[in-house]
Structure formats: C-alpha cells, structure tokens
C-alpha cells in the first residue's frame, strides 16, 4: 500500500485493486488526509466488503471502516463491523 499526504483527486482518497486468489498483484493507495482511508483500503486488501459496513453508536452515530461514502454528520468508529472482522478472519485463514 502506498500512503500519500494528498488526496488522489477532489473526490477520491484511496483505491485498491483486488484480484482473484490465482492472480498476482494486489495493491492499494491511500491518502493520509483521513485515517479512515487507510483502514478502508487495508480492509479491501484483506477481504472486507462495503456491503458489510455498518453504522454503530458510541455516544454518536459512527461508520465502520468499509463504509464507501462517508456521511459528514457521522463520526468514524475506527473499527471494522463484526461481519467484516469475520471476512478478514476468513481471508487470513484461507492464506494459512
Ligand atoms: Zn471501498
């Protein structure tokens, strides 16, 4: 993963290319302008999915790392949803 201080463009803070297990070369780029972007792109590299992201409540509504488009009214949970933790666990187990 390449980390950069700047945004990729006006709308994009990160991107990941995730390939099938038989293919070589999975990589990502993430802007450090938001810590959540690093968590999001690492999630892509480890098998986490947008559709398994969720909104949680920790004193205020927050979004887990894999939320595709952040809502400025919500904070960041700085965690993965339980479903994405399971996805990551399964991905890592498949590599063992
Ligand atoms: Zn994404």
mmCIF file of C-alpha atoms and ligand atoms in Angstrom:
data_model
loop_
_atom_site.group_PDB
_atom_site.id
_atom_site.type_symbol
_atom_site.label_atom_id
_atom_site.label_comp_id
_atom_site.label_asym_id
_atom_site.label_seq_id
_atom_site.Cartn_x
_atom_site.Cartn_y
_atom_site.Cartn_z
ATOM 1 C CA UNK A 1 0.000 0.000 0.000
ATOM 2 C CA UNK A 2 1.283 3.389 -0.984
ATOM 3 C CA UNK A 3 0.479 6.149 1.509
ATOM 4 C CA UNK A 4 0.338 9.729 0.297
ATOM 5 C CA UNK A 5 -0.224 13.032 2.083
ATOM 6 C CA UNK A 6 -2.564 14.366 -0.595
ATOM 7 C CA UNK A 7 -5.930 13.270 -1.946
ATOM 8 C CA UNK A 8 -5.884 11.324 -5.224
ATOM 9 C CA UNK A 9 -8.265 13.922 -6.667
ATOM 10 C CA UNK A 10 -11.129 16.113 -5.428
ATOM 11 C CA UNK A 11 -13.386 13.148 -4.642
ATOM 12 C CA UNK A 12 -11.077 10.197 -4.065
ATOM 13 C CA UNK A 13 -8.912 9.495 -1.036
ATOM 14 C CA UNK A 14 -7.951 5.916 -1.840
ATOM 15 C CA UNK A 15 -8.224 2.975 -4.196
ATOM 16 C CA UNK A 16 -7.453 -0.729 -4.098
ATOM 17 C CA UNK A 17 -7.004 -3.286 -6.845
ATOM 18 C CA UNK A 18 -8.127 -6.636 -5.515
ATOM 19 C CA UNK A 19 -7.568 -9.653 -7.740
ATOM 20 C CA UNK A 20 -8.652 -13.262 -7.654
ATOM 21 C CA UNK A 21 -6.521 -15.564 -5.475
ATOM 22 C CA UNK A 22 -4.949 -17.116 -8.584
ATOM 23 C CA UNK A 23 -3.711 -13.722 -9.766
ATOM 24 C CA UNK A 24 -0.669 -11.874 -8.510
ATOM 25 C CA UNK A 25 -0.531 -8.204 -7.617
ATOM 26 C CA UNK A 26 -2.974 -6.783 -5.123
ATOM 27 C CA UNK A 27 -2.200 -3.227 -4.174
ATOM 28 C CA UNK A 28 -3.719 -0.002 -2.887
ATOM 29 C CA UNK A 29 -3.088 3.691 -2.426
ATOM 30 C CA UNK A 30 -4.458 5.721 0.485
ATOM 31 C CA UNK A 31 -4.332 9.372 1.436
ATOM 32 C CA UNK A 32 -3.261 10.216 4.957
ATOM 33 C CA UNK A 33 -5.702 13.155 4.917
ATOM 34 C CA UNK A 34 -8.135 10.761 6.645
ATOM 35 C CA UNK A 35 -7.011 7.908 8.891
ATOM 36 C CA UNK A 36 -10.191 6.064 7.933
ATOM 37 C CA UNK A 37 -8.994 5.823 4.315
ATOM 38 C CA UNK A 38 -6.028 3.687 5.352
ATOM 39 C CA UNK A 39 -8.331 1.360 7.304
ATOM 40 C CA UNK A 40 -10.739 1.216 4.366
ATOM 41 C CA UNK A 41 -8.132 0.285 1.761
ATOM 42 C CA UNK A 42 -6.403 -2.232 4.032
ATOM 43 C CA UNK A 43 -9.855 -3.743 4.517
ATOM 44 C CA UNK A 44 -10.180 -4.180 0.743
ATOM 45 C CA UNK A 45 -6.801 -5.925 0.652
ATOM 46 C CA UNK A 46 -7.919 -8.318 3.416
ATOM 47 C CA UNK A 47 -11.338 -9.294 2.055
ATOM 48 C CA UNK A 48 -13.612 -6.789 3.838
ATOM 49 C CA UNK A 49 -16.644 -5.576 1.879
ATOM 50 C CA UNK A 50 -18.615 -2.335 1.558
ATOM 51 C CA UNK A 51 -21.909 -4.193 1.992
ATOM 52 C CA UNK A 52 -20.802 -5.482 5.397
ATOM 53 C CA UNK A 53 -20.054 -2.000 6.742
ATOM 54 C CA UNK A 54 -22.452 -0.621 9.314
ATOM 55 C CA UNK A 55 -23.441 2.392 11.354
ATOM 56 C CA UNK A 56 -22.789 1.976 15.071
ATOM 57 C CA UNK A 57 -23.497 4.160 18.068
ATOM 58 C CA UNK A 58 -20.738 5.040 20.544
ATOM 59 C CA UNK A 59 -22.248 8.198 22.032
ATOM 60 C CA UNK A 60 -22.814 9.440 18.475
ATOM 61 C CA UNK A 61 -23.515 7.665 15.191
ATOM 62 C CA UNK A 62 -20.359 6.421 13.545
ATOM 63 C CA UNK A 63 -19.456 4.498 10.409
ATOM 64 C CA UNK A 64 -17.184 1.472 10.308
ATOM 65 C CA UNK A 65 -14.108 1.474 8.039
ATOM 66 C CA UNK A 66 -15.720 -0.132 4.993
ATOM 67 C CA UNK A 67 -18.473 2.470 4.562
ATOM 68 C CA UNK A 68 -17.989 3.506 0.913
ATOM 69 C CA UNK A 69 -19.083 7.157 1.110
ATOM 70 C CA UNK A 70 -18.723 8.852 4.476
ATOM 71 C CA UNK A 71 -21.592 10.921 5.868
ATOM 72 C CA UNK A 72 -20.184 14.137 7.358
ATOM 73 C CA UNK A 73 -22.867 14.030 10.070
ATOM 74 C CA UNK A 74 -21.463 10.750 11.374
ATOM 75 C CA UNK A 75 -18.131 10.155 13.058
ATOM 76 C CA UNK A 76 -15.723 7.327 12.301
ATOM 77 C CA UNK A 77 -15.905 4.250 14.520
ATOM 78 C CA UNK A 78 -12.237 3.418 13.719
ATOM 79 C CA UNK A 79 -13.167 -0.240 13.655
ATOM 80 C CA UNK A 80 -14.478 -2.907 11.287
ATOM 81 C CA UNK A 81 -18.010 -4.243 11.643
ATOM 82 C CA UNK A 82 -18.340 -7.752 13.147
ATOM 83 C CA UNK A 83 -19.198 -9.081 9.644
ATOM 84 C CA UNK A 84 -16.043 -7.551 8.176
ATOM 85 C CA UNK A 85 -13.937 -8.847 11.053
ATOM 86 C CA UNK A 86 -15.243 -12.275 10.073
ATOM 87 C CA UNK A 87 -14.455 -11.601 6.368
ATOM 88 C CA UNK A 88 -10.892 -10.609 7.299
ATOM 89 C CA UNK A 89 -10.505 -13.650 9.542
ATOM 90 C CA UNK A 90 -11.715 -15.948 6.761
ATOM 91 C CA UNK A 91 -9.401 -14.270 4.232
ATOM 92 C CA UNK A 92 -6.381 -14.708 6.500
ATOM 93 C CA UNK A 93 -7.329 -18.307 7.285
ATOM 94 C CA UNK A 94 -7.505 -19.020 3.541
ATOM 95 C CA UNK A 95 -3.853 -17.915 3.272
ATOM 96 C CA UNK A 96 -2.635 -20.161 6.098
HETATM 97 ZN ZN1 LIG B 1 -14.027 0.791 -0.938
#
